[in-house]
Amino acid sequence: MKITSVLAAATLAMASTTFGQSTCNEWAPCYREGYCNTDAAFCLWGLCDESKSYNSTSCWKPEGCVSKVVNFDSSSDIVPIGSYAGNPDTNAFLSIFEPDNTQVSNSNLELRMTYDASANKGFGATAKSSHTIQYGRVTARVKTASLAKGVVTSFIIINEQTGDEIDFEWVGLNPDQVQTNYYYKGVLDYTKMLPANVGSDSSAAYHDYTIDWSEDKIVWLVDNKPIRTLNRADTYDASTGVYAYPTTEGRIALSIWDGGNSGQQGTQEWSGYPTPWSADTVYKAYFDTVTVECAGGSTPSSSDDSGSEEPSQTGKDEESSGSDGGSHEPTGAPENPKCIPRPLV
């Protein structure tokens, strides 16, 4: 299962189009899903549509991979996407939705899901990495929120434009299991999902979950023990002559969302339903650390190290904005957009 967002049009500048080309202006240069704006929710690589933006340099460049350990010991390790100034070395993760259900607490990233009475379902949270990655090893130390039917916790690598995705997901219906899956170019083939036993209730204790992604294979590991291997050679489709294997640069995404009250039958049966709710119920997922080891990169350094310069992944350009983000935010920009989570099935 996947999470994406829909945009609240009230805060955006509508893009007029001619023959499919945007007329976004210099004050709101970045095009996304029919609207123009100036902040990271529109200009961030992977979200911004370069072909319909003001010009070829409007969308921000991909940030590339940096080997590091994010310890979540500083509130600056995550910021709302609308206030992100474009410096991935300052803010490791971006909170995607409003209201913001993320916080750094006791050296953990806490993702919360609360009850939305108007929708009769939970409103969760998603944190996406500011740096991108194309091949490498990512480990998240997680205590999931999946202690009740319908509550879904996820740790994935995703490219929203191409639809390539590599998943770890936990559902409250089976809290002692973790489920692995992958998608190629957005084809939602759920038959490739495979469950594996964690060894205990995933919501009761921390475990290390690793995605080891190379050009030739993907290995999923729990507590450094392989639970699944996908070889690229085994994804070849003779009818199309294509390897249905994720290859495109993406971002790390950490999420909690309500599958049980999603209104989608397949999602509800998969996650368990209905999700138990009362007015004061809060489900919480905890991420202790996220360790990124880029393909061919250096040994990861801690996020609290200062003064060190991290090498970027080969062939990727680094953003070079000032601390005020002025290179990305023209004067007179529209207000920040609001987003809400929506599960896709």
Coordinates of C-alpha atoms in Angstrom, one line a residue:
M1 CA 0.0 0.0 0.0
K2 CA 1.1 3.5 -0.6
I3 CA 0.5 7.0 0.6
T4 CA 0.4 10.2 -1.5
S5 CA -1.2 13.6 -1.1
V6 CA -3.8 15.8 -2.6
L7 CA -3.4 19.6 -2.7
A8 CA -5.7 22.1 -1.1
A9 CA -6.4 24.5 -3.9
A10 CA -7.4 27.5 -1.6
T11 CA -3.8 28.4 -0.9
L12 CA -2.3 28.0 -4.4
A13 CA -1.9 30.0 -7.6
M14 CA -3.8 28.3 -10.4
A15 CA -1.6 27.6 -13.5
S16 CA -3.0 28.5 -16.9
T17 CA -1.8 26.3 -19.6
T18 CA -1.4 26.6 -23.4
F19 CA -1.0 23.4 -25.4
G20 CA 0.1 21.6 -22.2
Q21 CA 2.7 24.1 -21.3
S22 CA 2.5 26.1 -18.0
T23 CA 2.5 29.8 -17.7
C24 CA 3.7 29.8 -14.1
N25 CA 5.4 33.1 -13.5
E26 CA 8.7 34.0 -11.8
W27 CA 6.9 34.5 -8.4
A28 CA 5.3 31.1 -8.4
P29 CA 7.6 29.2 -10.8
C30 CA 7.1 25.5 -9.8
Y31 CA 4.3 23.5 -11.3
R32 CA 2.6 20.5 -9.6
E33 CA -0.7 18.9 -10.3
G34 CA -2.3 22.0 -12.0
Y35 CA -1.0 24.7 -9.6
C36 CA 2.0 26.9 -9.3
N37 CA 3.9 27.8 -6.1
T38 CA 7.3 28.6 -4.7
D39 CA 8.0 26.4 -1.8
A40 CA 9.4 22.9 -1.4
A41 CA 6.0 21.2 -1.7
F42 CA 6.1 22.3 -5.3
C43 CA 9.7 22.9 -6.2
L44 CA 11.2 19.8 -4.5
W45 CA 12.8 17.3 -7.0
G46 CA 10.4 14.4 -7.5
L47 CA 7.3 16.6 -7.0
C48 CA 7.9 19.5 -9.4
D49 CA 7.0 19.0 -13.1
E50 CA 9.9 20.6 -14.9
S51 CA 8.1 20.5 -18.3
K52 CA 5.3 22.7 -17.0
S53 CA 7.2 25.0 -14.7
Y54 CA 8.3 28.6 -15.4
N55 CA 11.6 27.5 -16.9
S56 CA 14.0 24.7 -17.0
T57 CA 15.7 25.8 -13.7
S58 CA 12.6 26.4 -11.7
C59 CA 12.5 22.9 -10.1
W60 CA 15.1 22.2 -7.6
K61 CA 17.9 19.8 -8.5
P62 CA 18.0 16.3 -6.9
E63 CA 20.0 16.5 -3.7
G64 CA 21.9 13.2 -4.2
C65 CA 22.9 10.7 -1.6
V66 CA 24.9 11.4 1.5
S67 CA 26.1 8.7 3.9
K68 CA 25.0 9.5 7.4
V69 CA 23.3 8.5 10.6
V70 CA 20.2 10.6 11.6
N71 CA 19.8 10.2 15.4
F72 CA 16.8 12.5 15.8
D73 CA 18.4 14.3 18.7
S74 CA 17.6 17.8 17.3
S75 CA 14.3 19.4 16.4
S76 CA 15.9 20.6 13.2
D77 CA 16.2 17.0 12.0
I78 CA 12.6 17.3 10.6
V79 CA 10.7 20.4 9.5
P80 CA 7.4 21.0 7.7
I81 CA 7.9 20.9 4.0
G82 CA 6.3 24.3 3.6
S83 CA 9.1 25.9 5.7
Y84 CA 12.0 23.9 4.2
A85 CA 14.6 26.3 2.8
G86 CA 16.3 23.8 0.5
N87 CA 19.3 22.8 2.6
P88 CA 19.3 19.0 3.1
D89 CA 22.3 19.1 5.4
T90 CA 20.4 21.1 7.9
N91 CA 17.1 19.3 7.8
A92 CA 17.3 15.5 7.2
F93 CA 13.5 14.9 6.9
L94 CA 10.5 16.9 5.8
S95 CA 7.0 16.5 7.3
I96 CA 4.6 16.3 4.4
F97 CA 1.1 16.9 5.8
E98 CA -0.7 19.6 7.7
P99 CA -1.5 19.5 10.6
D100 CA 1.9 18.3 11.4
N101 CA 1.8 15.0 13.4
T102 CA 5.5 14.6 13.7
Q103 CA 7.9 15.6 16.5
V104 CA 11.4 14.8 17.8
S105 CA 11.1 13.5 21.3
N106 CA 13.6 11.7 23.5
S107 CA 16.0 11.3 20.6
N108 CA 13.3 9.6 18.5
L109 CA 11.2 10.7 15.5
E110 CA 7.6 10.2 16.6
L111 CA 4.9 9.9 14.0
R112 CA 1.4 10.2 15.4
M113 CA -2.0 9.3 14.1
T114 CA -5.1 11.0 15.6
Y115 CA -8.8 10.7 15.0
D116 CA -10.4 12.9 12.4
A117 CA -14.1 12.9 13.3
S118 CA -15.2 14.7 10.1
A119 CA -13.7 11.9 8.0
N120 CA -14.3 9.1 10.6
K121 CA -10.7 7.9 10.2
G122 CA -7.2 8.5 11.4
F123 CA -5.1 11.4 10.2
G124 CA -1.5 10.2 10.1
A125 CA 2.0 11.5 9.2
T126 CA 4.7 11.1 6.6
A127 CA 8.3 12.1 6.8
K128 CA 10.4 12.2 3.7
S129 CA 14.2 12.5 3.4
S130 CA 15.6 15.7 2.0
H131 CA 18.4 13.8 0.4
T132 CA 17.7 11.4 -2.4
I133 CA 19.2 8.0 -3.0
Q134 CA 19.8 5.7 -6.0
Y135 CA 21.3 2.4 -4.8
G136 CA 22.7 1.9 -1.3
R137 CA 21.8 0.6 2.1
V138 CA 19.2 2.2 4.4
T139 CA 18.5 1.0 7.9
A140 CA 15.7 2.3 10.1
R141 CA 15.5 1.3 13.7
V142 CA 11.7 1.2 14.3
K143 CA 9.1 0.5 17.0
T144 CA 5.9 0.4 15.0
A145 CA 2.5 1.8 15.8
S146 CA 0.8 -1.3 14.4
L147 CA -0.7 -2.6 17.7
A148 CA -4.3 -2.5 16.6
K149 CA -6.2 -3.5 13.5
G150 CA -6.0 -1.0 10.6
V151 CA -2.9 0.8 11.8
V152 CA -0.2 0.8 9.1
T153 CA 3.4 1.8 9.7
S154 CA 5.8 2.0 6.7
F155 CA 9.4 2.6 5.8
I156 CA 9.9 2.8 2.0
I157 CA 12.1 4.3 -0.8
I158 CA 9.9 5.9 -3.4
N159 CA 10.1 7.9 -6.6
E160 CA 6.6 9.5 -6.9
Q161 CA 7.1 10.5 -10.6
T162 CA 8.3 7.1 -11.9
G163 CA 6.3 5.0 -9.5
D164 CA 9.4 2.9 -8.5
E165 CA 9.1 1.8 -4.8
I166 CA 10.7 -0.6 -2.3
D167 CA 8.7 -1.3 0.9
F168 CA 8.7 -2.4 4.5
E169 CA 5.2 -2.2 6.0
W170 CA 3.6 -3.4 9.2
V171 CA -0.2 -3.8 9.8
G172 CA -2.0 -4.1 13.1
L173 CA -3.7 -7.3 11.9
N174 CA -0.4 -9.1 12.2
P175 CA 1.9 -7.1 14.5
D176 CA 4.5 -9.8 14.7
Q177 CA 5.1 -9.7 11.0
V178 CA 6.7 -7.3 8.5
Q179 CA 5.7 -7.2 4.9
T180 CA 8.0 -6.5 2.0
N181 CA 7.1 -5.4 -1.5
Y182 CA 8.3 -3.5 -4.5
Y183 CA 6.7 -1.6 -7.4
Y184 CA 8.0 -0.8 -10.9
K185 CA 6.7 2.3 -12.7
G186 CA 3.6 2.5 -10.5
V187 CA 2.2 -0.9 -11.5
L188 CA 0.3 -1.9 -8.3
D189 CA 1.0 -5.7 -8.3
Y190 CA 0.2 -6.7 -4.7
T191 CA 1.0 -10.4 -5.5
K192 CA 4.7 -9.6 -5.0
M193 CA 4.1 -8.8 -1.3
L194 CA 5.8 -11.3 1.1
P195 CA 5.4 -11.4 4.9
A196 CA 8.1 -12.4 7.3
N197 CA 8.1 -13.0 11.1
V198 CA 9.8 -10.3 13.2
G199 CA 10.1 -12.7 16.1
S200 CA 8.1 -10.5 18.5
D201 CA 5.4 -7.8 18.5
S202 CA 6.8 -5.1 16.3
S203 CA 5.0 -2.4 18.3
A204 CA 6.6 -3.6 21.6
A205 CA 10.3 -3.4 20.8
Y206 CA 12.8 -1.7 18.4
H207 CA 14.2 -3.7 15.5
D208 CA 16.5 -2.8 12.7
Y209 CA 15.0 -3.0 9.2
T210 CA 17.3 -2.7 6.2
I211 CA 16.8 -2.2 2.5
D212 CA 20.0 -3.1 0.6
W213 CA 19.5 -1.9 -2.9
S214 CA 21.9 -2.4 -5.8
E215 CA 21.7 -2.5 -9.6
D216 CA 21.5 -6.3 -9.5
K217 CA 19.4 -7.1 -6.4
I218 CA 17.4 -5.9 -3.4
V219 CA 17.9 -7.6 0.0
W220 CA 15.5 -6.9 2.9
L221 CA 16.9 -7.6 6.3
V222 CA 15.6 -7.6 9.9
D223 CA 18.1 -7.2 12.7
N224 CA 20.8 -7.7 10.0
K225 CA 19.4 -11.1 8.9
P226 CA 18.2 -11.4 5.3
I227 CA 14.5 -12.2 5.0
R228 CA 14.1 -11.7 1.3
T229 CA 16.2 -11.3 -1.9
L230 CA 15.0 -10.0 -5.2
N231 CA 17.4 -10.5 -8.1
R232 CA 17.0 -8.1 -11.0
A233 CA 17.5 -11.0 -13.4
D234 CA 14.3 -12.6 -12.1
T235 CA 12.1 -9.6 -12.9
Y236 CA 12.6 -9.9 -16.7
D237 CA 9.3 -9.8 -18.6
A238 CA 9.8 -11.6 -22.0
S239 CA 6.6 -10.2 -23.4
T240 CA 7.8 -6.6 -23.0
G241 CA 11.6 -7.1 -23.0
V242 CA 11.8 -5.1 -19.7
Y243 CA 13.2 -5.8 -16.3
A244 CA 10.4 -4.8 -13.9
Y245 CA 12.9 -3.7 -11.3
P246 CA 13.1 -0.4 -9.4
T247 CA 16.1 1.7 -10.6
T248 CA 15.2 5.4 -10.3
E249 CA 16.4 7.8 -7.7
G250 CA 14.0 8.3 -4.8
R251 CA 13.5 9.4 -1.3
I252 CA 13.2 7.6 2.0
A253 CA 9.6 7.9 3.4
L254 CA 8.5 7.0 7.0
S255 CA 4.7 6.9 7.6
I256 CA 1.7 6.0 9.7
W257 CA -1.8 5.9 8.3
D258 CA -5.2 4.4 8.7
G259 CA -5.9 1.4 6.5
G260 CA -8.8 0.0 8.4
N261 CA -11.1 3.0 7.9
S262 CA -9.8 3.9 4.4
G263 CA -13.0 3.0 2.7
Q264 CA -11.1 0.8 0.3
Q265 CA -12.1 -2.9 0.7
G266 CA -8.8 -4.3 -0.4
T267 CA -6.9 -2.0 2.0
Q268 CA -9.2 -2.8 4.9
E269 CA -8.9 -6.6 4.4
W270 CA -5.1 -6.3 4.2
S271 CA -4.6 -4.1 7.3
G272 CA -7.6 -5.2 9.4
Y273 CA -10.8 -3.3 10.1
P274 CA -12.3 -1.3 11.6
T275 CA -9.5 0.7 13.2
P276 CA -10.4 1.2 16.9
W277 CA -10.9 4.9 17.6
S278 CA -12.1 7.1 20.4
A279 CA -11.8 10.9 20.7
D280 CA -8.6 10.7 22.6
T281 CA -6.9 7.8 20.8
V282 CA -3.4 8.4 19.5
Y283 CA -1.3 5.8 17.7
K284 CA 2.5 6.4 17.7
A285 CA 5.3 5.0 15.6
Y286 CA 8.9 5.6 16.8
F287 CA 12.0 5.8 14.6
D288 CA 15.2 5.8 16.7
T289 CA 17.8 6.2 13.9
V290 CA 18.0 6.1 10.1
T291 CA 21.3 5.1 8.7
V292 CA 22.1 5.8 5.0
E293 CA 25.1 4.2 3.3
C294 CA 25.3 5.4 -0.3
A295 CA 26.4 3.0 -3.1
G296 CA 30.2 3.5 -3.3
G297 CA 30.0 6.1 -0.5
S298 CA 31.9 6.7 2.7
T299 CA 31.3 5.5 6.2
P300 CA 28.1 7.2 7.6
S301 CA 28.6 10.0 10.0
S302 CA 26.2 11.0 12.8
S303 CA 23.7 13.8 12.2
D304 CA 25.1 15.6 15.2
D305 CA 28.6 15.9 13.7
S306 CA 29.5 19.4 12.8
G307 CA 31.9 20.8 10.3
S308 CA 32.3 17.6 8.3
E309 CA 31.7 17.7 4.6
E310 CA 29.8 14.7 3.2
P311 CA 30.5 13.4 -0.3
S312 CA 27.5 13.3 -2.6
Q313 CA 26.6 10.3 -4.7
T314 CA 28.5 10.2 -8.0
G315 CA 26.8 12.2 -10.7
K316 CA 24.4 14.0 -8.4
D317 CA 24.3 17.8 -7.9
E318 CA 24.1 19.2 -4.4
E319 CA 21.8 22.2 -3.6
S320 CA 23.8 25.3 -2.6
S321 CA 21.3 27.7 -1.1
G322 CA 22.0 30.0 1.7
S323 CA 20.6 29.5 5.2
D324 CA 17.7 31.8 4.4
G325 CA 16.7 29.7 1.3
G326 CA 16.6 32.9 -0.7
S327 CA 17.6 31.2 -3.9
H328 CA 14.4 29.3 -3.8
E329 CA 11.8 31.7 -2.4
P330 CA 11.1 34.9 -4.5
T331 CA 9.5 37.8 -2.7
G332 CA 5.7 37.8 -2.8
A333 CA 5.4 34.0 -2.9
P334 CA 1.9 32.5 -2.2
E335 CA 1.2 30.8 1.1
N336 CA 2.2 27.3 1.8
P337 CA 0.0 24.5 0.6
K338 CA -1.9 22.1 2.8
C339 CA -1.9 18.4 2.1
I340 CA -3.9 15.4 3.4
P341 CA -2.9 11.8 3.2
R342 CA -4.7 9.5 0.8
P343 CA -4.1 5.7 0.6
L344 CA -3.9 4.3 -2.9
V345 CA -5.1 0.7 -3.7

